[in-house]
Coordinates of C-alpha atoms in Angstrom, one line a residue:
Chain A
X107 CA -3.0 -16.9 -4.8
X108 CA -1.5 -19.8 -3.0
X109 CA 1.1 -17.4 -1.5
X110 CA -1.6 -15.2 -0.1
X111 CA -3.6 -18.1 1.2
X112 CA -0.6 -19.5 3.0
X113 CA 0.3 -16.1 4.5
X114 CA -3.2 -15.5 5.8
X115 CA -3.5 -18.9 7.3
X116 CA -0.2 -18.4 9.0
X117 CA -1.2 -15.0 10.2
X118 CA -4.2 -16.5 12.0
X119 CA -1.9 -18.5 14.2
X120 CA 1.0 -16.1 14.6
X121 CA -1.4 -13.6 16.1
X122 CA -3.8 -14.8 18.8
X123 CA -6.9 -14.3 16.6
X124 CA -7.0 -17.9 15.2
X125 CA -6.6 -19.5 18.7
X126 CA -9.2 -17.1 20.1
X127 CA -11.7 -18.0 17.4
X128 CA -11.1 -21.7 17.8
X129 CA -11.3 -21.5 21.6
X130 CA -14.5 -19.5 21.7
X131 CA -16.1 -21.7 19.1
X132 CA -15.1 -25.0 20.7
X133 CA -16.0 -24.0 24.2
X134 CA -19.3 -22.5 23.4
X135 CA -20.4 -25.3 21.0
X136 CA -19.4 -27.8 23.6
X137 CA -21.5 -26.0 26.2
X138 CA -24.5 -25.7 23.8
X139 CA -24.2 -29.3 22.8
X140 CA -24.2 -30.6 26.3
X141 CA -27.1 -28.3 27.2
X142 CA -29.4 -29.1 24.2
X143 CA -28.7 -32.8 23.6
X144 CA -26.9 -34.5 26.5
X145 CA -28.7 -32.7 29.4
X146 CA -32.0 -32.6 27.5
X147 CA -31.5 -36.4 27.0
X148 CA -32.2 -36.3 23.3
X149 CA -30.4 -37.3 20.2
X150 CA -32.0 -34.5 18.2
X151 CA -29.3 -32.0 17.2
X152 CA -31.6 -29.4 15.7
X153 CA -31.8 -27.1 18.7
X154 CA -28.0 -27.3 19.1
X155 CA -27.4 -26.2 15.5
X156 CA -30.1 -23.4 15.8
X157 CA -28.3 -21.9 18.7
X158 CA -24.9 -22.4 17.2
X159 CA -25.9 -20.1 14.3
X160 CA -25.7 -17.2 16.8
X161 CA -22.3 -18.4 17.9
X162 CA -21.3 -18.4 14.3
X163 CA -21.9 -14.7 14.0
X164 CA -19.3 -13.8 16.5
X165 CA -16.7 -16.3 15.3
X166 CA -17.1 -15.2 11.6
X167 CA -16.8 -11.6 12.5
X168 CA -13.6 -12.3 14.4
X169 CA -12.2 -14.4 11.6
X170 CA -12.8 -11.9 8.9
X171 CA -12.4 -8.4 10.4
X172 CA -8.7 -8.4 9.9
X173 CA -8.5 -9.6 6.4
X174 CA -8.8 -6.4 4.4
X175 CA -9.0 -3.7 7.0
X176 CA -5.5 -4.4 8.2
X177 CA -4.0 -4.5 4.8
X178 CA -5.5 -1.1 4.1
X179 CA -4.3 0.4 7.3
X180 CA -0.7 -0.9 7.0
X181 CA -0.7 -0.1 3.2
X182 CA 0.3 -3.7 2.5
X183 CA -2.5 -3.9 0.0
X184 CA -0.2 -1.9 -2.3
X185 CA 2.1 -4.9 -2.4
X186 CA -0.8 -7.2 -3.3
X187 CA -2.3 -4.9 -5.9
X188 CA 0.9 -4.2 -7.7
X189 CA 2.0 -7.9 -7.7
X190 CA 1.0 -10.1 -10.6
X191 CA -2.1 -11.5 -8.8
X192 CA -5.7 -10.8 -9.9
X193 CA -8.0 -9.1 -7.4
X194 CA -10.4 -12.1 -7.7
X195 CA -7.5 -14.4 -6.7
X196 CA -6.6 -12.2 -3.8
X197 CA -10.2 -12.1 -2.4
X198 CA -10.7 -15.8 -2.9
X199 CA -7.4 -16.7 -1.2
X200 CA -8.4 -14.7 1.9
X201 CA -11.8 -16.3 1.9
X202 CA -10.2 -19.7 1.7
X203 CA -7.9 -19.0 4.6
X204 CA -10.8 -17.9 6.8
X205 CA -12.7 -20.9 5.5
X206 CA -9.9 -23.3 6.4
X207 CA -9.8 -22.1 10.0
X208 CA -13.6 -22.3 10.2
X209 CA -13.6 -25.8 8.7
X210 CA -11.1 -26.9 11.3
X211 CA -13.3 -25.5 14.0
X212 CA -16.4 -27.3 12.7
X213 CA -14.4 -30.5 12.3
X214 CA -13.1 -30.3 15.8
X215 CA -16.5 -29.5 17.2
X216 CA -17.9 -32.6 15.5
X217 CA -16.3 -34.6 18.2
X218 CA -19.2 -33.4 20.3
X219 CA -21.5 -36.0 18.7
X220 CA -19.4 -39.0 19.9
X221 CA -21.2 -39.4 23.2
X222 CA -24.5 -39.7 21.3
X223 CA -23.2 -42.7 19.5
X224 CA -21.8 -44.2 22.7
X225 CA -25.0 -44.0 24.6
X226 CA -27.7 -43.9 22.1
X227 CA -28.6 -44.4 18.4
X228 CA -28.8 -41.0 16.8
X229 CA -30.1 -40.3 13.4
X230 CA -26.9 -39.9 11.3
X231 CA -28.5 -38.4 8.2
X232 CA -29.9 -35.5 10.2
X233 CA -26.5 -34.8 11.8
X234 CA -24.6 -34.9 8.6
X235 CA -27.2 -32.7 6.9
X236 CA -26.9 -30.2 9.6
X237 CA -23.2 -30.1 9.4
X238 CA -23.2 -29.5 5.7
X239 CA -25.8 -26.7 6.0
X240 CA -24.0 -25.2 9.0
X241 CA -20.7 -25.1 7.1
X242 CA -22.4 -23.4 4.2
X243 CA -24.1 -20.8 6.4
X244 CA -20.6 -20.2 7.9
X245 CA -19.1 -19.7 4.5
X246 CA -21.8 -17.2 3.6
X247 CA -21.2 -15.4 6.9
X248 CA -17.4 -15.3 6.1
X249 CA -18.2 -13.8 2.7
X250 CA -20.2 -11.1 4.3
X251 CA -17.5 -10.4 6.9
X252 CA -14.9 -10.2 4.1
X253 CA -17.1 -7.7 2.3
X254 CA -17.4 -5.6 5.5
X255 CA -13.7 -5.7 6.1
X256 CA -13.0 -4.4 2.6
X257 CA -15.1 -1.3 3.3
X258 CA -13.1 0.1 6.2
X259 CA -9.6 0.2 7.6
X260 CA -10.8 -0.1 11.1
X261 CA -11.0 -3.7 12.2
X262 CA -13.4 -3.0 15.0
X263 CA -15.8 -1.2 12.7
X264 CA -15.6 -4.2 10.3
X265 CA -16.4 -6.6 13.1
X266 CA -19.3 -4.5 14.5
X267 CA -20.8 -4.1 11.0
X268 CA -20.5 -7.8 10.3
X269 CA -22.2 -8.7 13.6
X270 CA -25.0 -6.2 13.0
X271 CA -25.6 -7.4 9.4
X272 CA -25.4 -11.1 10.3
X273 CA -27.7 -10.7 13.3
X274 CA -30.2 -8.9 11.1
X275 CA -30.1 -11.5 8.4
X276 CA -30.4 -14.3 10.9
X277 CA -33.4 -13.0 12.9
X278 CA -35.3 -10.8 10.6
X279 CA -38.0 -13.3 10.3
X280 CA -38.8 -12.9 14.0
X281 CA -40.4 -9.6 13.0
X282 CA -42.9 -11.4 10.9
X283 CA -45.5 -11.8 13.6
X284 CA -45.7 -8.0 13.7
X285 CA -46.1 -7.6 10.0
X286 CA -49.5 -7.6 8.4
X287 CA -48.5 -7.6 4.8
X288 CA -48.2 -11.1 3.3
X289 CA -45.8 -10.1 0.5
X290 CA -43.5 -8.5 3.0
X291 CA -43.6 -11.6 5.2
X292 CA -42.9 -13.8 2.3
X293 CA -39.9 -11.7 1.3
X294 CA -38.5 -11.7 4.8
X295 CA -39.0 -15.4 5.1
X296 CA -37.3 -15.9 1.8
X297 CA -34.3 -13.8 2.8
X298 CA -33.9 -15.0 6.3
X299 CA -31.1 -17.4 6.9
X300 CA -32.7 -18.6 10.1
X301 CA -36.1 -19.5 8.4
X302 CA -34.3 -21.4 5.7
X303 CA -32.3 -23.3 8.3
X304 CA -35.4 -24.7 10.0
X305 CA -35.7 -27.5 7.5
X306 CA -32.3 -28.9 8.4
X307 CA -33.1 -28.9 12.1
X308 CA -36.1 -31.1 11.3
X309 CA -34.0 -33.5 9.3
X310 CA -34.9 -32.3 5.8
X311 CA -32.1 -31.8 3.4
X312 CA -33.1 -28.5 1.7
X313 CA -31.3 -28.0 -1.6
X314 CA -32.9 -24.6 -2.1
X315 CA -31.4 -23.4 1.1
X316 CA -28.0 -24.7 0.2
X317 CA -28.2 -22.9 -3.1
X318 CA -29.2 -19.7 -1.3
X319 CA -26.3 -19.9 1.1
X320 CA -23.8 -20.6 -1.7
X321 CA -25.3 -17.6 -3.6
X322 CA -24.7 -15.3 -0.7
X323 CA -21.2 -16.6 -0.5
X324 CA -20.6 -15.8 -4.2
X325 CA -22.4 -12.5 -4.2
X326 CA -20.4 -10.9 -1.4
X327 CA -17.1 -12.1 -2.7
X328 CA -18.0 -10.6 -6.0
X329 CA -18.9 -7.4 -4.3
X330 CA -15.6 -7.3 -2.5
X331 CA -13.8 -7.7 -5.8
X332 CA -15.9 -4.8 -7.2
X333 CA -15.0 -2.7 -4.2
X334 CA -11.4 -3.1 -5.0
X335 CA -11.9 -2.5 -8.7
X336 CA -13.9 0.6 -7.9
X337 CA -11.3 2.0 -5.5
X338 CA -8.7 2.1 -8.2
X339 CA -11.0 4.3 -10.3
X340 CA -12.1 6.5 -7.5
Chain B
X148 CA 10.7 0.9 -21.7
X149 CA 8.3 3.0 -19.6
X150 CA 5.9 5.2 -21.5
X151 CA 3.3 7.5 -20.1
X152 CA 0.9 9.4 -22.3
X153 CA -1.4 12.2 -21.4
X154 CA -2.2 10.9 -17.9
X155 CA -5.0 12.7 -16.2
X156 CA -6.1 11.8 -12.7
X157 CA -8.6 13.9 -10.8
X158 CA -10.2 13.6 -7.4
X159 CA -13.4 15.6 -7.8
X160 CA -12.3 19.1 -8.7
X161 CA -8.7 18.6 -7.8
X162 CA -6.4 17.4 -10.5
X163 CA -3.6 15.3 -9.1
X164 CA -2.2 14.8 -12.6
X165 CA -3.0 17.1 -15.5
X166 CA -1.8 15.7 -18.9
X167 CA 1.4 14.2 -17.9
X168 CA 3.5 12.5 -20.5
X169 CA 7.1 11.1 -20.5
X170 CA 9.1 8.2 -21.5
X171 CA 12.0 6.4 -19.8
X172 CA 14.4 4.4 -21.9
X173 CA 15.9 1.1 -20.9
X174 CA 18.9 1.6 -18.5
X175 CA 18.0 5.1 -17.5
X176 CA 17.8 6.4 -14.0
X177 CA 15.1 9.0 -13.9
X178 CA 14.2 11.2 -10.9
X179 CA 10.8 12.5 -10.4
X180 CA 11.2 15.7 -8.4
X181 CA 8.5 17.8 -6.9
X182 CA 7.2 19.1 -3.6
X183 CA 4.7 17.1 -1.5
X184 CA 1.4 16.7 -3.3
X185 CA 2.9 17.4 -6.7
X186 CA 1.7 14.1 -8.2
X187 CA 4.8 12.0 -7.9
X188 CA 3.2 9.2 -5.9
X189 CA 0.1 9.3 -8.0
X190 CA 2.2 8.9 -11.2
X191 CA 3.9 5.9 -9.6
X192 CA 0.7 4.4 -8.3
X193 CA -0.8 4.5 -11.8
X194 CA 2.4 3.2 -13.4
X195 CA 2.3 0.2 -11.1
X196 CA -1.3 -0.5 -11.6
X197 CA -2.4 0.4 -8.0
X198 CA -4.5 3.3 -9.3
X199 CA -6.1 3.9 -12.6
X200 CA -6.1 7.2 -14.5
X201 CA -9.1 9.1 -15.7
X202 CA -7.6 9.2 -19.1
X203 CA -4.2 8.5 -20.8
X204 CA -2.1 5.5 -21.0
X205 CA 0.8 3.9 -19.1
X206 CA 2.9 1.2 -20.7
X207 CA 5.7 -0.9 -19.4
X208 CA 7.8 -2.4 -22.2
X209 CA 4.9 -1.8 -24.6
X210 CA 2.4 -3.6 -22.3
X211 CA -0.5 -1.5 -21.2
X212 CA -0.9 -1.7 -17.4
X213 CA -4.7 -1.6 -17.5
X214 CA -5.2 -4.0 -20.4
X215 CA -2.7 -6.6 -19.4
X216 CA -2.1 -5.9 -15.7
X217 CA -0.6 -9.2 -14.8
X218 CA 2.1 -9.2 -17.5
X219 CA 3.0 -5.6 -16.9
X220 CA 3.2 -6.0 -13.1
X221 CA 5.6 -8.8 -13.5
X222 CA 8.1 -6.4 -15.1
X223 CA 7.9 -3.9 -12.2
X224 CA 9.4 -3.8 -8.7
X225 CA 7.8 -1.1 -6.6
X226 CA 8.6 0.4 -3.3
X227 CA 5.7 2.6 -2.2
X228 CA 6.0 5.6 0.0
X229 CA 5.3 3.5 3.0
X230 CA 7.0 0.1 2.6
X231 CA 4.3 -2.5 2.5
X232 CA 5.6 -4.7 5.3
X233 CA 3.7 -7.4 7.3
X234 CA 4.9 -6.5 10.7
X235 CA 4.3 -9.9 12.3
X236 CA 6.5 -11.8 9.8
X237 CA 10.2 -12.2 9.9
X238 CA 12.3 -10.8 7.1
X239 CA 12.9 -14.3 5.8
X240 CA 9.2 -15.2 5.8
X241 CA 8.3 -11.9 4.2
X242 CA 10.8 -12.1 1.4
X243 CA 9.7 -15.7 0.7
X244 CA 6.1 -14.6 0.6
X245 CA 6.9 -11.9 -1.9
X246 CA 9.0 -14.4 -3.9
X247 CA 5.9 -16.7 -4.1
X248 CA 3.6 -13.7 -4.8
X249 CA 5.6 -12.7 -7.8
X250 CA 5.7 -16.3 -9.0
X251 CA 9.5 -16.2 -9.4
X252 CA 11.3 -19.2 -10.8
X253 CA 14.8 -18.5 -9.7
X254 CA 16.9 -20.5 -7.3
X255 CA 15.0 -19.2 -4.3
X256 CA 17.7 -19.4 -1.7
X257 CA 20.4 -17.9 -3.9
X258 CA 18.2 -15.2 -5.2
X259 CA 17.1 -14.0 -1.8
X260 CA 20.6 -14.3 -0.4
X261 CA 21.9 -12.1 -3.1
X262 CA 19.3 -9.4 -2.6
X263 CA 19.8 -9.4 1.1
X264 CA 23.5 -8.9 0.5
X265 CA 22.9 -6.0 -1.9
X266 CA 20.6 -4.1 0.5
X267 CA 22.5 -5.3 3.6
X268 CA 19.9 -6.9 5.6
X269 CA 21.5 -10.3 6.0
X270 CA 22.1 -9.7 9.7
X271 CA 18.4 -9.2 10.4
X272 CA 17.2 -12.0 8.1
X273 CA 15.7 -14.0 11.0
X274 CA 14.2 -11.1 12.9
X275 CA 10.6 -10.0 13.1
X276 CA 9.9 -6.9 11.0
X277 CA 8.0 -5.2 13.8
X278 CA 11.2 -5.0 15.8
X279 CA 13.3 -3.4 13.1
X280 CA 14.3 0.2 12.9
X281 CA 13.0 2.5 10.2
X282 CA 16.1 2.3 8.2
X283 CA 16.1 -1.5 8.2
X284 CA 12.4 -1.6 7.3
X285 CA 13.0 0.7 4.4
X286 CA 15.7 -1.6 3.2
X287 CA 13.5 -4.7 3.5
X288 CA 11.0 -2.7 1.4
X289 CA 13.7 -2.2 -1.2
X290 CA 14.6 -5.9 -1.1
X291 CA 11.0 -6.7 -1.7
X292 CA 11.0 -4.5 -4.8
X293 CA 14.1 -6.2 -6.2
X294 CA 12.7 -9.8 -5.9
X295 CA 12.2 -11.3 -9.2
X296 CA 14.8 -9.1 -10.8
X297 CA 12.3 -6.8 -12.5
X298 CA 13.3 -4.8 -15.5
X299 CA 11.7 -1.6 -14.1
X300 CA 12.3 -0.5 -10.6
X301 CA 10.2 2.2 -9.0
X302 CA 11.1 3.8 -5.7
X303 CA 8.8 6.3 -4.1
X304 CA 10.9 8.6 -1.8
X305 CA 13.3 5.8 -0.8
X306 CA 15.4 7.9 1.6
X307 CA 12.8 9.5 3.7
X308 CA 13.3 8.8 7.4
X309 CA 16.6 7.1 6.9
X310 CA 19.8 8.2 8.6
X311 CA 22.4 10.1 6.6
X312 CA 24.8 7.2 6.3
X313 CA 22.1 5.0 5.0
X314 CA 20.9 7.7 2.6
X315 CA 24.3 7.5 0.9
X316 CA 24.1 3.7 0.8
X317 CA 20.7 3.9 -0.8
X318 CA 21.9 6.4 -3.4
X319 CA 24.8 4.2 -4.2
X320 CA 22.4 1.3 -4.5
X321 CA 20.2 3.2 -6.9
X322 CA 23.2 4.0 -9.1
X323 CA 24.3 0.4 -9.1
X324 CA 20.8 -0.8 -10.0
X325 CA 20.7 1.8 -12.8
X326 CA 23.4 -0.2 -14.6
X327 CA 21.1 -3.1 -15.3
X328 CA 17.6 -1.9 -14.7
X329 CA 15.4 1.0 -15.6
X330 CA 14.9 3.0 -12.4
X331 CA 12.4 5.7 -11.5
X332 CA 13.0 7.4 -8.2
X333 CA 10.8 10.1 -6.7
X334 CA 12.0 12.7 -4.1
X335 CA 11.5 16.2 -3.0
X336 CA 15.2 16.8 -2.5
X337 CA 17.1 18.3 -5.4
X338 CA 20.5 17.2 -4.5
X339 CA 19.3 13.6 -4.3
X340 CA 18.3 13.4 -7.9
X341 CA 21.4 15.3 -8.9
X342 CA 23.4 12.7 -7.2
X343 CA 21.7 9.6 -8.6
X344 CA 19.8 10.3 -11.8
X345 CA 20.6 10.7 -15.5
X346 CA 17.5 12.6 -16.1
X347 CA 15.2 14.7 -14.0
X348 CA 11.6 15.2 -14.5
X349 CA 10.3 18.1 -12.4
X350 CA 6.6 18.0 -11.6
X351 CA 4.5 20.5 -9.8
X352 CA 0.8 20.6 -9.2
X353 CA 0.2 17.7 -11.5
X354 CA 2.1 19.2 -14.5
X355 CA 5.6 18.5 -15.8
X356 CA 7.6 21.7 -15.8
X357 CA 10.9 20.3 -16.8
X358 CA 12.2 17.0 -18.3
X359 CA 15.9 17.3 -19.0
X360 CA 19.2 15.6 -18.5
X361 CA 20.7 16.2 -15.1
X362 CA 23.6 18.2 -16.4
X363 CA 21.3 20.6 -18.2
X364 CA 19.2 21.2 -15.1
X365 CA 22.3 21.6 -13.0
X366 CA 23.7 24.1 -15.5
X367 CA 20.5 26.1 -15.3
X368 CA 20.6 26.2 -11.6
X369 CA 24.3 26.7 -11.2
X370 CA 24.8 30.4 -12.0
X371 CA 25.6 31.9 -8.7
X372 CA 22.9 34.3 -7.7
X373 CA 22.8 34.1 -3.9
X374 CA 25.9 33.7 -1.8
X375 CA 27.2 34.2 1.7
X376 CA 30.4 36.2 1.9
X377 CA 32.6 36.6 5.0
X378 CA 34.8 39.7 5.0
X379 CA 37.4 40.8 7.5
X380 CA 36.8 44.5 7.6
X381 CA 34.6 47.2 9.2
X382 CA 31.0 46.0 8.9
X383 CA 29.2 49.2 7.8
X384 CA 31.8 50.2 5.2
X385 CA 31.9 46.7 3.7
X386 CA 28.1 46.8 3.5
X387 CA 28.2 50.1 1.7
X388 CA 30.8 48.9 -0.7
X389 CA 28.8 45.8 -1.5
X390 CA 25.6 47.8 -1.9
X391 CA 27.4 50.2 -4.3
X392 CA 28.5 47.5 -6.8
X393 CA 26.6 47.3 -10.0
X394 CA 24.9 44.0 -10.5
X395 CA 24.2 43.4 -6.9
X396 CA 20.5 43.6 -6.2
X397 CA 20.4 42.9 -2.5
X398 CA 22.8 42.9 0.4
X399 CA 22.1 42.1 4.0
X400 CA 24.5 41.9 7.0
X401 CA 24.1 38.6 8.8
X402 CA 24.3 38.3 12.5
X403 CA 27.2 35.8 12.1
X404 CA 30.7 36.8 13.1
X405 CA 34.0 34.9 13.0
X406 CA 36.9 36.8 14.7
X407 CA 37.0 40.1 12.9
X408 CA 35.1 38.9 9.9
X409 CA 31.5 39.7 9.3
X410 CA 29.1 37.8 7.2
X411 CA 26.9 39.2 4.4
X412 CA 24.2 37.8 2.2
X413 CA 24.4 39.0 -1.4
X414 CA 22.1 38.5 -4.3
X415 CA 23.0 39.4 -7.9
X416 CA 21.1 40.1 -11.0
X417 CA 20.3 37.1 -13.2
X418 CA 23.1 35.7 -15.3
X419 CA 25.8 37.8 -13.7
X420 CA 28.6 36.3 -11.7
X421 CA 29.7 39.0 -9.2
X422 CA 32.4 36.9 -7.4
X423 CA 35.4 38.2 -9.3
X424 CA 34.5 41.9 -9.2
X425 CA 33.7 41.7 -5.5
X426 CA 37.1 40.0 -4.9
X427 CA 39.0 42.8 -6.6
X428 CA 37.0 45.6 -5.0
X429 CA 37.6 44.2 -1.5
X430 CA 41.3 43.5 -2.3
X431 CA 41.7 47.2 -3.2
X432 CA 40.5 48.2 0.2
X433 CA 42.6 45.5 1.9
X434 CA 39.7 43.6 3.4
X435 CA 40.3 39.9 2.8
X436 CA 37.5 37.5 2.0
X437 CA 37.4 34.8 4.7
X438 CA 34.8 32.8 3.0
X439 CA 32.4 32.7 0.1
X440 CA 29.7 30.1 -0.5
X441 CA 26.8 29.9 -2.8
X442 CA 23.5 29.4 -1.1
X443 CA 21.8 26.4 -2.7
X444 CA 18.4 26.9 -4.2
X445 CA 15.4 25.6 -2.5
X446 CA 13.0 23.6 -4.5
X447 CA 10.7 26.6 -4.7
X448 CA 13.5 28.7 -6.2
X449 CA 14.1 26.0 -8.7
X450 CA 10.5 26.1 -9.7
X451 CA 10.4 29.8 -10.1
X452 CA 13.6 29.7 -12.1
X453 CA 12.4 26.9 -14.4
X454 CA 9.0 28.5 -14.9
X455 CA 10.7 31.8 -15.8
X456 CA 13.0 30.0 -18.2
X457 CA 10.1 28.3 -19.8
X458 CA 8.2 31.5 -20.2
X459 CA 11.3 33.2 -21.7
X460 CA 11.8 30.5 -24.3
X461 CA 8.1 30.6 -25.1
X462 CA 8.5 34.3 -25.7
X463 CA 11.5 33.8 -27.8
X464 CA 9.7 31.3 -29.9
X465 CA 6.7 33.5 -30.4
X466 CA 9.0 36.4 -31.4
X467 CA 11.2 34.3 -33.7

């Protein structure tokens, strides 16, 4: 498992994809931050994180599209599947590698908040809460991306499917104003990642939402493992 | 050492493997021979745990590959049809990765150096795999299979796309490996298994049609039935003479010519060697034979022959 993790992590930075992801994320989050806090002359980071969720879609799709699709295309998965490593271990190692790059990106982007502390007195608990939630949303996005990547051998298809799914999950509650049925609205609100994120932007640390994100993370990794198990039997 | 029992693998209506059973003893080099799509790769993929079978059992050293995959996989080194190489890595990084992946506990440097020497890739050790030629890539793939010194080594068509000199090297390597390991090699080239293996398992359309020692198979195939003969003499008369011999079923004048010698293709009835009688007949007429070579059997011929042989012995058994 450790071997696969190390190889994946290295692969991010041997190919340009790791740098591209970091660059896009840092540049865009810097821009969003300056737009929604510094230029808006506020210490409220809620709006910044809300918009960053959309940025996350692209970054997570880029981070994960390669992970399984490329192995399938180059037939290197035969090496992994015939090595004494469990499928669960393989999936988790790849997840961790993507997670590490993502964590690095989030950590680097957290430098954004320094000016707030220099020139004002921001509400630290809200910032920390948002970062925790943001990281978990990212993890669940990565899980979904990994799942999509395991379905195809075409990286582009994996990325597009990931972006589509994530966008849908994120904004599906926008459709609520057009839906008359309460039960349906409730369901959509319950599923929507965006709706659940709103508490954090308002400074509320919502354990339910955290559990929800962690569950998505778990479920999609589990499904990826199942995909691989199933393919052996197909 | 390797035991396969009643393996069945189907894709929908198509049977890739249909009740395949065989065993390979420790220290044997066994060749799986068959045309493309016969089920060689499927057998190997099941044996290495990459695929599962619909029914049947595959065991490595008594360990079931499905029940205890991790233990079984530790005993196997596998080179798939397409070597599983990460193109962006150097050979060094790649082999180190495989070393970690297989959780080896040897002296890393020494182990990898020895393998590189055996498969002769020491000179490209620091190079990126993407930039290597097909032959070198194949050898890196072989090196990968040897890491961890596995007891069972499985090569799926190791000589495809490799130049003739390297083919000989790989064959030699397989023979050397056979001294200490159990080796299973697949190929669709008859002469390749004859050159390297103790035993040949011939497989066609998912069924085993022969599983015999190499000498036996060679003996079955060796009786000369088709040959090319070059005779220095008048073409039409030689043709007539050859046609007139008893035991010859087919003669054809070939467009080839060498000086005053003409070439003919002859085929004789089963189990009759016509060479001596043709020699004397031509000597009588004073037409020297300038050349005579048996024409090797293609894999299709081999199949027909083996299937015939099987049917014959089945008849004999039912009669007796």
